[in-house]
Amino acid sequence: MRSKISQPMPRHFDPAGSEENWYAFWMQKGYFHADEGSRRPPYSIVIPPPNVTGSLHMGHALNNTLQDILIRYRRMLGCETLWMPGTDHAGIATQNVVEKELDSTGTDRHALGRDRFIEKVWEWKEKYGGVILGQLQRLGASCDWERERFTMDEGLSRAVREVFVRLYQEGLIYQGDYIINWCPRCHTALSDLEVEHQETRGHLYHIRYPAVDGSGEVVVATTRPETMLGDTAVAVNPADERYRGFVGRSFHLPMTRRDIPMIADEFCDMNFGTGAVKVTPAHDPNDFEIGERHDLPKVAVISMDGTMTHEAGESYEGLDRYECRTRLVKDLEEGGYLVRVEDHTHSVGRCYRCHTVLEPIISRQWFVRMKELAEPAIKAVEKGRIRIIPGNWEKTYFEWMNNIRDWCISRQIWWGHRIPVWYCGDCGKVIVQVDEPTRCPDCSSADLRQEEDVLDTWFSSALWPFSTMGWPEETATLAKFYPTSCLVTGFDILFFWVARMIMMGLRFMGDVPFRHVYIHALVRDAEGQKMSKSKGNVIDPLVMIDRYGADAFRFTLAAFAAMGRDIKLAEDRIEGYRNFINKIWNASKLVLSYLDTAASKRILDPPGAVEIHNRWIRSRLAATIDLTREALDGYRFNEVASLLYQFFWHEYCDWYLELAKPFMYGDRGEAAGRETTQTAGFVLENFLRLLHPLMPFLTEEIWQRLPVEGESIMVAPFPEARSTERDAGSEETLALVMDFITALRNLRTELGIEPARKVKATVVCRDPDIARGVEESSEFICRLARLSTIVIVDSRDVEESVATAVVRGQEVLITAAEELDATAERERLSKELRKVAEELERVEKKLGNPQFLEKAPQDVVKKNRDIRDELVAQRQKLSENLERLDA
């Protein structure tokens, strides 16, 4: 059996060359493509579609790295995997980008007209829309690119119209006058979820409203005095004794010619301010509800462009809302109506796209009734049909779903899914249907006008799991891959997108859209600050890939992706894992050099091992395989990275290869050498397959050089541990050996003994099992601790000048060639004794806690008691050694 790449491994791994070569190879082989006719069990993920305007940022990089890890893992487990890619048309964002381009040429969309403007947006999309998908390929994303979708492509557009029409026919979509969040800059409505609330330093204005009959006055407070021009009432709580005689009376509205009544409504908080609030139904959502309950008129004084209307009065009509505020406050003060102005910090709603302060305005909009859709979506999570991970997000999900409001789905822009509603110009008939009508069904008139508004971008995104698979047609893709297996997403779109997909999936597919929802945290800078261009702390994923390679970058993201904890990322951490790649590369070069000479044909299935170091590493590999599978199944990505790093660097390289070198060199006989070489190759090959989901390029580059069967590591089976490989005896013996070698190495370092100089060691050992283990492994200990000899005795009778350590309750002595520096040794032993005493105090405090003893698992309690006993023994030995030194 020959490796597929015959030339020797270069001195260094070349990430850029490897990434380009192997990604093209995988694409050419069609490994990413899913076969709906396959009999393999399905595993599917739909990508959270990035905006067509987007460029790869850290959030995308983390999200898609985790998805790719899951997809590659399941592919290697033998599943038929589908990772559905695509982009979102991002209505407001994309229209803004194209409008800015037009503005730079001295024109605008209105000059072009709707149809020509839409053509311009499509031209922009074709030119720039695929940028981010190409960047995902650089990351190594193994999406099924043959199935790439776009939320405005023909199939998805039909699905959107179909859903709108069905919901309308079922009475769940309606049109009504309602107070909405309006952006004067983007000239469109925004849903509640699209509002970004920002704490803002402003003022609280206290204004006097005099009673019409001259019997008194009422003082109200507002942060937006310009809206008082649209007040239609003053409200107080019906239980507020201060206003019992005032309810029903009229009050003069300053700076206008109108009088308004005082009404009683339980919404009013008696403990806030004076207990009296101004009511502006046309410009505040809470006031709108009060107005509906009391049948108050709605006076709109702010227009959709943010200027004051005719209703605001001659003095203010046409002014910008903030100019009006300044003039009105001055007029109120001069008229004696302004009582006082206080500094006040409050939450202000802004547009999530352009950050303009929003204006609540009453407008004719399209809405979806959400209560009926939300109920089954709540039950789906309650009953476990959908599992949200981490589980603490379920509480947040339920709170939002149980208090859900109707969804405003219409947007006053041009780019997007135009609402499939037509109006007959002759008879006024409203026509709602999937395909464009040619004539009115009532009067046969051809004078039809389509609704100008488009649908909220999130409406089409809510259909993504099934619309991308061909719905409303009953496709083979849907039959095979719906419901999807898992959704990986950020918490910020749990309600924008995840909840709405659940509602739509249950409504139109009769089943949940995914079984698991894994919610990852944010990527922040090294100090935990949110990354932003203004702070100058943004880390560009593409720059990191150019500098360190995709594998190092991916592994870093996985290593820090602890469940429910934000990632604090710094470039030096990525550089650190590039060093891990170098370690893997160099160790592989060493092993491959001996595999070639040994012409190994059995590294995939070597015979049972005889040598203890081979039994040990195969046992550790089996444990690592089981733990890695368990962590991947539980979405504990950081544990996976930690397990693989620990196993390869510390167990395979630091210990196994050092133990194995004389055998591989041929110094311990042909049979032992062949067994060790095969074992080294066997473990390396298994490790590469374990690592592949996290580091796809490096693992393919090395695996292709191994004498193994198969076209690619990507479609090789994921390692499966054999129970027969576990060897508790070898693990215990080698753990003992490592403890002794580590202690001896530490003693050498602390004493300043040169690495090349060998010294004599004595172990004072009263435990026969430990004595036997040390004796059987004395060759390993002498070689790796640089000893001339190691002697095992059962009592201390040493006259030479010695340095001591305690390992598992046994004394380890190094005999120095010259007189020991007693002062330095006393200082060293005292320092070690303090360290042991501090650790012992910590453990005893824990064991002295009744709650710990009652609630902790018994094996944990036992482990702590064993640690305590060993620390007590160490303390005793160290104290005795200090006493001997003093004597």
mmCIF file of N, CA, C and O in Angstrom, residues 23-90:
data_model
loop_
_atom_site.group_PDB
_atom_site.id
_atom_site.type_symbol
_atom_site.label_atom_id
_atom_site.label_comp_id
_atom_site.label_asym_id
_atom_site.label_seq_id
_atom_site.Cartn_x
_atom_site.Cartn_y
_atom_site.Cartn_z
ATOM 1 N N TYR A 23 -9.272 22.260 -1.359
ATOM 2 C CA TYR A 23 -10.663 22.686 -1.558
ATOM 3 C C TYR A 23 -11.094 22.401 -2.994
ATOM 4 O O TYR A 23 -12.210 21.915 -3.235
ATOM 5 N N ALA A 24 -10.207 22.678 -3.962
ATOM 6 C CA ALA A 24 -10.519 22.375 -5.365
ATOM 7 C C ALA A 24 -10.708 20.867 -5.555
ATOM 8 O O ALA A 24 -11.605 20.434 -6.292
ATOM 9 N N PHE A 25 -9.895 20.071 -4.876
ATOM 10 C CA PHE A 25 -9.997 18.609 -4.962
ATOM 11 C C PHE A 25 -11.348 18.125 -4.426
ATOM 12 O O PHE A 25 -12.040 17.319 -5.064
ATOM 13 N N TRP A 26 -11.756 18.639 -3.258
ATOM 14 C CA TRP A 26 -13.042 18.244 -2.669
ATOM 15 C C TRP A 26 -14.210 18.631 -3.584
ATOM 16 O O TRP A 26 -15.159 17.865 -3.751
ATOM 17 N N MET A 27 -14.134 19.843 -4.140
ATOM 18 C CA MET A 27 -15.200 20.310 -5.040
ATOM 19 C C MET A 27 -15.269 19.422 -6.284
ATOM 20 O O MET A 27 -16.356 19.018 -6.735
ATOM 21 N N GLN A 28 -14.105 19.125 -6.846
ATOM 22 C CA GLN A 28 -14.055 18.319 -8.068
ATOM 23 C C GLN A 28 -14.605 16.908 -7.827
ATOM 24 O O GLN A 28 -15.272 16.328 -8.682
ATOM 25 N N LYS A 29 -14.372 16.392 -6.629
ATOM 26 C CA LYS A 29 -14.864 15.055 -6.288
ATOM 27 C C LYS A 29 -16.354 15.052 -5.916
ATOM 28 O O LYS A 29 -16.968 13.994 -5.832
ATOM 29 N N GLY A 30 -16.930 16.231 -5.688
ATOM 30 C CA GLY A 30 -18.354 16.301 -5.348
ATOM 31 C C GLY A 30 -18.676 15.866 -3.927
ATOM 32 O O GLY A 30 -19.819 15.482 -3.634
ATOM 33 N N TYR A 31 -17.697 15.939 -3.021
ATOM 34 C CA TYR A 31 -17.916 15.474 -1.654
ATOM 35 C C TYR A 31 -18.946 16.316 -0.895
ATOM 36 O O TYR A 31 -19.551 15.850 0.063
ATOM 37 N N PHE A 32 -19.111 17.582 -1.291
ATOM 38 C CA PHE A 32 -20.033 18.461 -0.564
ATOM 39 C C PHE A 32 -21.494 18.229 -0.949
ATOM 40 O O PHE A 32 -22.391 18.690 -0.251
ATOM 41 N N HIS A 33 -21.712 17.576 -2.077
ATOM 42 C CA HIS A 33 -23.075 17.473 -2.619
ATOM 43 C C HIS A 33 -23.866 16.366 -1.920
ATOM 44 O O HIS A 33 -23.377 15.249 -1.739
ATOM 45 N N ALA A 34 -25.094 16.688 -1.559
ATOM 46 C CA ALA A 34 -25.974 15.727 -0.882
ATOM 47 C C ALA A 34 -26.826 14.986 -1.901
ATOM 48 O O ALA A 34 -27.302 15.574 -2.878
ATOM 49 N N ASP A 35 -27.033 13.709 -1.637
ATOM 50 C CA ASP A 35 -27.836 12.865 -2.520
ATOM 51 C C ASP A 35 -29.138 12.496 -1.804
ATOM 52 O O ASP A 35 -29.126 11.711 -0.858
ATOM 53 N N GLU A 36 -30.246 13.086 -2.272
ATOM 54 C CA GLU A 36 -31.524 12.797 -1.608
ATOM 55 C C GLU A 36 -31.997 11.368 -1.850
ATOM 56 O O GLU A 36 -32.911 10.884 -1.175
ATOM 57 N N GLY A 37 -31.391 10.674 -2.813
ATOM 58 C CA GLY A 37 -31.760 9.286 -3.074
ATOM 59 C C GLY A 37 -30.974 8.287 -2.245
ATOM 60 O O GLY A 37 -31.210 7.079 -2.327
ATOM 61 N N SER A 38 -30.057 8.782 -1.432
ATOM 62 C CA SER A 38 -29.207 7.914 -0.625
ATOM 63 C C SER A 38 -30.011 7.227 0.478
ATOM 64 O O SER A 38 -30.989 7.772 0.990
ATOM 65 N N ARG A 39 -29.560 6.043 0.863
ATOM 66 C CA ARG A 39 -30.192 5.321 1.976
ATOM 67 C C ARG A 39 -29.516 5.635 3.309
ATOM 68 O O ARG A 39 -29.934 5.123 4.350
ATOM 69 N N ARG A 40 -28.486 6.435 3.261
ATOM 70 C CA ARG A 40 -27.808 6.813 4.504
ATOM 71 C C ARG A 40 -28.729 7.685 5.352
ATOM 72 O O ARG A 40 -29.557 8.417 4.816
ATOM 73 N N PRO A 41 -28.553 7.659 6.674
ATOM 74 C CA PRO A 41 -29.377 8.544 7.528
ATOM 75 C C PRO A 41 -29.060 10.007 7.221
ATOM 76 O O PRO A 41 -27.903 10.360 7.011
ATOM 77 N N PRO A 42 -30.082 10.868 7.186
ATOM 78 C CA PRO A 42 -29.844 12.276 6.822
ATOM 79 C C PRO A 42 -29.319 13.093 7.997
ATOM 80 O O PRO A 42 -29.632 12.824 9.157
ATOM 81 N N TYR A 43 -28.527 14.079 7.664
ATOM 82 C CA TYR A 43 -28.124 15.111 8.623
ATOM 83 C C TYR A 43 -28.059 16.414 7.833
ATOM 84 O O TYR A 43 -27.317 16.515 6.858
ATOM 85 N N SER A 44 -28.853 17.388 8.238
ATOM 86 C CA SER A 44 -28.930 18.616 7.436
ATOM 87 C C SER A 44 -28.896 19.862 8.303
ATOM 88 O O SER A 44 -29.384 19.874 9.435
ATOM 89 N N ILE A 45 -28.291 20.895 7.743
ATOM 90 C CA ILE A 45 -28.214 22.223 8.356
ATOM 91 C C ILE A 45 -28.489 23.245 7.262
ATOM 92 O O ILE A 45 -27.980 23.096 6.143
ATOM 93 N N VAL A 46 -29.300 24.253 7.556
ATOM 94 C CA VAL A 46 -29.423 25.385 6.642
ATOM 95 C C VAL A 46 -28.588 26.530 7.198
ATOM 96 O O VAL A 46 -28.645 26.829 8.387
ATOM 97 N N ILE A 47 -27.803 27.134 6.344
ATOM 98 C CA ILE A 47 -26.938 28.224 6.773
ATOM 99 C C ILE A 47 -27.776 29.446 7.136
ATOM 100 O O ILE A 47 -28.754 29.733 6.451
ATOM 101 N N PRO A 48 -27.476 30.129 8.224
ATOM 102 C CA PRO A 48 -28.114 31.437 8.425
ATOM 103 C C PRO A 48 -27.653 32.350 7.276
ATOM 104 O O PRO A 48 -26.472 32.696 7.216
ATOM 105 N N PRO A 49 -28.534 32.680 6.335
ATOM 106 C CA PRO A 49 -28.051 33.339 5.111
ATOM 107 C C PRO A 49 -27.475 34.721 5.387
ATOM 108 O O PRO A 49 -28.183 35.588 5.901
ATOM 109 N N PRO A 50 -26.205 34.923 5.092
ATOM 110 C CA PRO A 50 -25.633 36.257 5.292
ATOM 111 C C PRO A 50 -26.243 37.249 4.316
ATOM 112 O O PRO A 50 -26.694 36.869 3.229
ATOM 113 N N ASN A 51 -26.271 38.518 4.706
ATOM 114 C CA ASN A 51 -26.781 39.546 3.809
ATOM 115 C C ASN A 51 -25.948 39.595 2.538
ATOM 116 O O ASN A 51 -24.725 39.468 2.580
ATOM 117 N N VAL A 52 -26.620 39.819 1.433
ATOM 118 C CA VAL A 52 -25.942 39.886 0.147
ATOM 119 C C VAL A 52 -24.950 41.048 0.115
ATOM 120 O O VAL A 52 -24.016 41.069 -0.684
ATOM 121 N N THR A 53 -25.114 41.999 1.023
ATOM 122 C CA THR A 53 -24.196 43.142 1.118
ATOM 123 C C THR A 53 -22.985 42.825 1.973
ATOM 124 O O THR A 53 -22.081 43.648 2.096
ATOM 125 N N GLY A 54 -22.968 41.652 2.592
ATOM 126 C CA GLY A 54 -22.014 41.384 3.659
ATOM 127 C C GLY A 54 -20.623 41.011 3.195
ATOM 128 O O GLY A 54 -20.378 40.613 2.052
ATOM 129 N N SER A 55 -19.686 41.128 4.151
ATOM 130 C CA SER A 55 -18.322 40.630 4.011
ATOM 131 C C SER A 55 -18.025 39.869 5.291
ATOM 132 O O SER A 55 -18.560 40.187 6.353
ATOM 133 N N LEU A 56 -17.189 38.855 5.181
ATOM 134 C CA LEU A 56 -16.948 37.948 6.297
ATOM 135 C C LEU A 56 -16.428 38.689 7.530
ATOM 136 O O LEU A 56 -15.393 39.335 7.487
ATOM 137 N N HIS A 57 -17.169 38.608 8.635
ATOM 138 C CA HIS A 57 -16.711 39.160 9.906
ATOM 139 C C HIS A 57 -16.618 38.035 10.930
ATOM 140 O O HIS A 57 -16.911 36.871 10.639
ATOM 141 N N MET A 58 -16.197 38.385 12.142
ATOM 142 C CA MET A 58 -15.938 37.362 13.151
ATOM 143 C C MET A 58 -17.181 36.539 13.501
ATOM 144 O O MET A 58 -17.093 35.353 13.794
ATOM 145 N N GLY A 59 -18.341 37.191 13.508
ATOM 146 C CA GLY A 59 -19.571 36.453 13.794
ATOM 147 C C GLY A 59 -19.831 35.379 12.752
ATOM 148 O O GLY A 59 -20.160 34.235 13.081
ATOM 149 N N HIS A 60 -19.669 35.743 11.463
ATOM 150 C CA HIS A 60 -19.816 34.750 10.386
ATOM 151 C C HIS A 60 -18.792 33.626 10.554
ATOM 152 O O HIS A 60 -19.107 32.448 10.376
ATOM 153 N N ALA A 61 -17.532 34.017 10.846
ATOM 154 C CA ALA A 61 -16.455 33.033 10.927
ATOM 155 C C ALA A 61 -16.741 31.999 12.013
ATOM 156 O O ALA A 61 -16.601 30.792 11.787
ATOM 157 N N LEU A 62 -17.141 32.455 13.198
ATOM 158 C CA LEU A 62 -17.462 31.524 14.283
ATOM 159 C C LEU A 62 -18.647 30.652 13.907
ATOM 160 O O LEU A 62 -18.603 29.419 14.028
ATOM 161 N N ASN A 63 -19.720 31.274 13.441
ATOM 162 C CA ASN A 63 -20.953 30.555 13.131
ATOM 163 C C ASN A 63 -20.711 29.461 12.099
ATOM 164 O O ASN A 63 -21.140 28.311 12.261
ATOM 165 N N ASN A 64 -19.990 29.797 11.043
ATOM 166 C CA ASN A 64 -19.800 28.830 9.958
ATOM 167 C C ASN A 64 -18.720 27.809 10.268
ATOM 168 O O ASN A 64 -18.785 26.683 9.766
ATOM 169 N N THR A 65 -17.761 28.166 11.108
ATOM 170 C CA THR A 65 -16.786 27.168 11.559
ATOM 171 C C THR A 65 -17.482 26.075 12.362
ATOM 172 O O THR A 65 -17.245 24.877 12.148
ATOM 173 N N LEU A 66 -18.364 26.467 13.277
ATOM 174 C CA LEU A 66 -19.077 25.476 14.090
ATOM 175 C C LEU A 66 -19.987 24.606 13.228
ATOM 176 O O LEU A 66 -20.073 23.386 13.439
ATOM 177 N N GLN A 67 -20.655 25.209 12.245
ATOM 178 C CA GLN A 67 -21.499 24.414 11.341
ATOM 179 C C GLN A 67 -20.662 23.415 10.550
ATOM 180 O O GLN A 67 -21.050 22.258 10.368
ATOM 181 N N ASP A 68 -19.506 23.864 10.066
ATOM 182 C CA ASP A 68 -18.665 22.987 9.256
ATOM 183 C C ASP A 68 -18.111 21.840 10.087
ATOM 184 O O ASP A 68 -17.992 20.709 9.604
ATOM 185 N N ILE A 69 -17.790 22.108 11.361
ATOM 186 C CA ILE A 69 -17.334 21.034 12.245
ATOM 187 C C ILE A 69 -18.417 19.959 12.354
ATOM 188 O O ILE A 69 -18.145 18.757 12.240
ATOM 189 N N LEU A 70 -19.670 20.392 12.563
ATOM 190 C CA LEU A 70 -20.771 19.433 12.690
ATOM 191 C C LEU A 70 -20.993 18.648 11.402
ATOM 192 O O LEU A 70 -21.185 17.425 11.428
ATOM 193 N N ILE A 71 -20.969 19.346 10.273
ATOM 194 C CA ILE A 71 -21.218 18.693 8.980
ATOM 195 C C ILE A 71 -20.117 17.694 8.654
ATOM 196 O O ILE A 71 -20.376 16.551 8.232
ATOM 197 N N ARG A 72 -18.860 18.090 8.839
ATOM 198 C CA ARG A 72 -17.750 17.169 8.539
ATOM 199 C C ARG A 72 -17.778 15.961 9.484
ATOM 200 O O ARG A 72 -17.502 14.824 9.062
ATOM 201 N N TYR A 73 -18.115 16.184 10.739
ATOM 202 C CA TYR A 73 -18.216 15.083 11.708
ATOM 203 C C TYR A 73 -19.295 14.098 11.281
ATOM 204 O O TYR A 73 -19.058 12.878 11.230
ATOM 205 N N ARG A 74 -20.470 14.605 10.950
ATOM 206 C CA ARG A 74 -21.576 13.710 10.580
ATOM 207 C C ARG A 74 -21.320 13.020 9.243
ATOM 208 O O ARG A 74 -21.745 11.875 9.034
ATOM 209 N N ARG A 75 -20.647 13.708 8.331
ATOM 210 C CA ARG A 75 -20.294 13.087 7.050
ATOM 211 C C ARG A 75 -19.386 11.885 7.293
ATOM 212 O O ARG A 75 -19.550 10.818 6.685
ATOM 213 N N MET A 76 -18.416 12.052 8.219
ATOM 214 C CA MET A 76 -17.495 10.955 8.530
ATOM 215 C C MET A 76 -18.185 9.841 9.313
ATOM 216 O O MET A 76 -17.721 8.691 9.295
ATOM 217 N N LEU A 77 -19.287 10.173 9.997
ATOM 218 C CA LEU A 77 -20.057 9.141 10.701
ATOM 219 C C LEU A 77 -20.909 8.311 9.750
ATOM 220 O O LEU A 77 -21.536 7.336 10.162
ATOM 221 N N GLY A 78 -20.959 8.723 8.472
ATOM 222 C CA GLY A 78 -21.715 7.955 7.484
ATOM 223 C C GLY A 78 -23.075 8.520 7.148
ATOM 224 O O GLY A 78 -23.876 7.861 6.482
ATOM 225 N N CYS A 79 -23.366 9.740 7.617
ATOM 226 C CA CYS A 79 -24.650 10.362 7.299
ATOM 227 C C CYS A 79 -24.620 10.957 5.887
ATOM 228 O O CYS A 79 -23.559 11.326 5.381
ATOM 229 N N GLU A 80 -25.797 11.065 5.288
ATOM 230 C CA GLU A 80 -25.944 11.839 4.055
ATOM 231 C C GLU A 80 -26.146 13.289 4.494
ATOM 232 O O GLU A 80 -27.185 13.638 5.033
ATOM 233 N N THR A 81 -25.123 14.089 4.302
ATOM 234 C CA THR A 81 -25.136 15.431 4.875
ATOM 235 C C THR A 81 -25.493 16.492 3.834
ATOM 236 O O THR A 81 -24.960 16.488 2.723
ATOM 237 N N LEU A 82 -26.371 17.380 4.239
ATOM 238 C CA LEU A 82 -26.724 18.549 3.418
ATOM 239 C C LEU A 82 -26.490 19.801 4.247
ATOM 240 O O LEU A 82 -27.084 19.971 5.316
ATOM 241 N N TRP A 83 -25.607 20.657 3.744
ATOM 242 C CA TRP A 83 -25.428 21.987 4.329
ATOM 243 C C TRP A 83 -25.864 22.980 3.264
ATOM 244 O O TRP A 83 -25.153 23.202 2.299
ATOM 245 N N MET A 84 -27.051 23.520 3.449
ATOM 246 C CA MET A 84 -27.681 24.382 2.442
ATOM 247 C C MET A 84 -27.140 25.809 2.535
ATOM 248 O O MET A 84 -27.325 26.479 3.547
ATOM 249 N N PRO A 85 -26.463 26.296 1.474
ATOM 250 C CA PRO A 85 -25.936 27.661 1.511
ATOM 251 C C PRO A 85 -26.863 28.650 0.811
ATOM 252 O O PRO A 85 -27.789 28.256 0.088
ATOM 253 N N GLY A 86 -26.600 29.915 1.033
ATOM 254 C CA GLY A 86 -27.374 30.945 0.349
ATOM 255 C C GLY A 86 -27.196 32.301 0.990
ATOM 256 O O GLY A 86 -26.514 32.445 2.008
ATOM 257 N N THR A 87 -27.826 33.300 0.393
ATOM 258 C CA THR A 87 -27.742 34.671 0.900
ATOM 259 C C THR A 87 -29.131 35.289 0.989
ATOM 260 O O THR A 87 -30.067 34.854 0.317
ATOM 261 N N ASP A 88 -29.213 36.320 1.817
ATOM 262 C CA ASP A 88 -30.467 37.039 2.044
ATOM 263 C C ASP A 88 -30.437 38.352 1.271
ATOM 264 O O ASP A 88 -29.407 39.024 1.210
ATOM 265 N N HIS A 89 -31.593 38.745 0.708
ATOM 266 C CA HIS A 89 -31.626 39.965 -0.116
ATOM 267 C C HIS A 89 -31.500 41.233 0.714
ATOM 268 O O HIS A 89 -31.180 42.288 0.172
ATOM 269 N N ALA A 90 -31.747 41.158 2.020
ATOM 270 C CA ALA A 90 -31.477 42.267 2.959
ATOM 271 C C ALA A 90 -32.046 43.574 2.444
ATOM 272 O O ALA A 90 -31.314 44.507 2.117
#
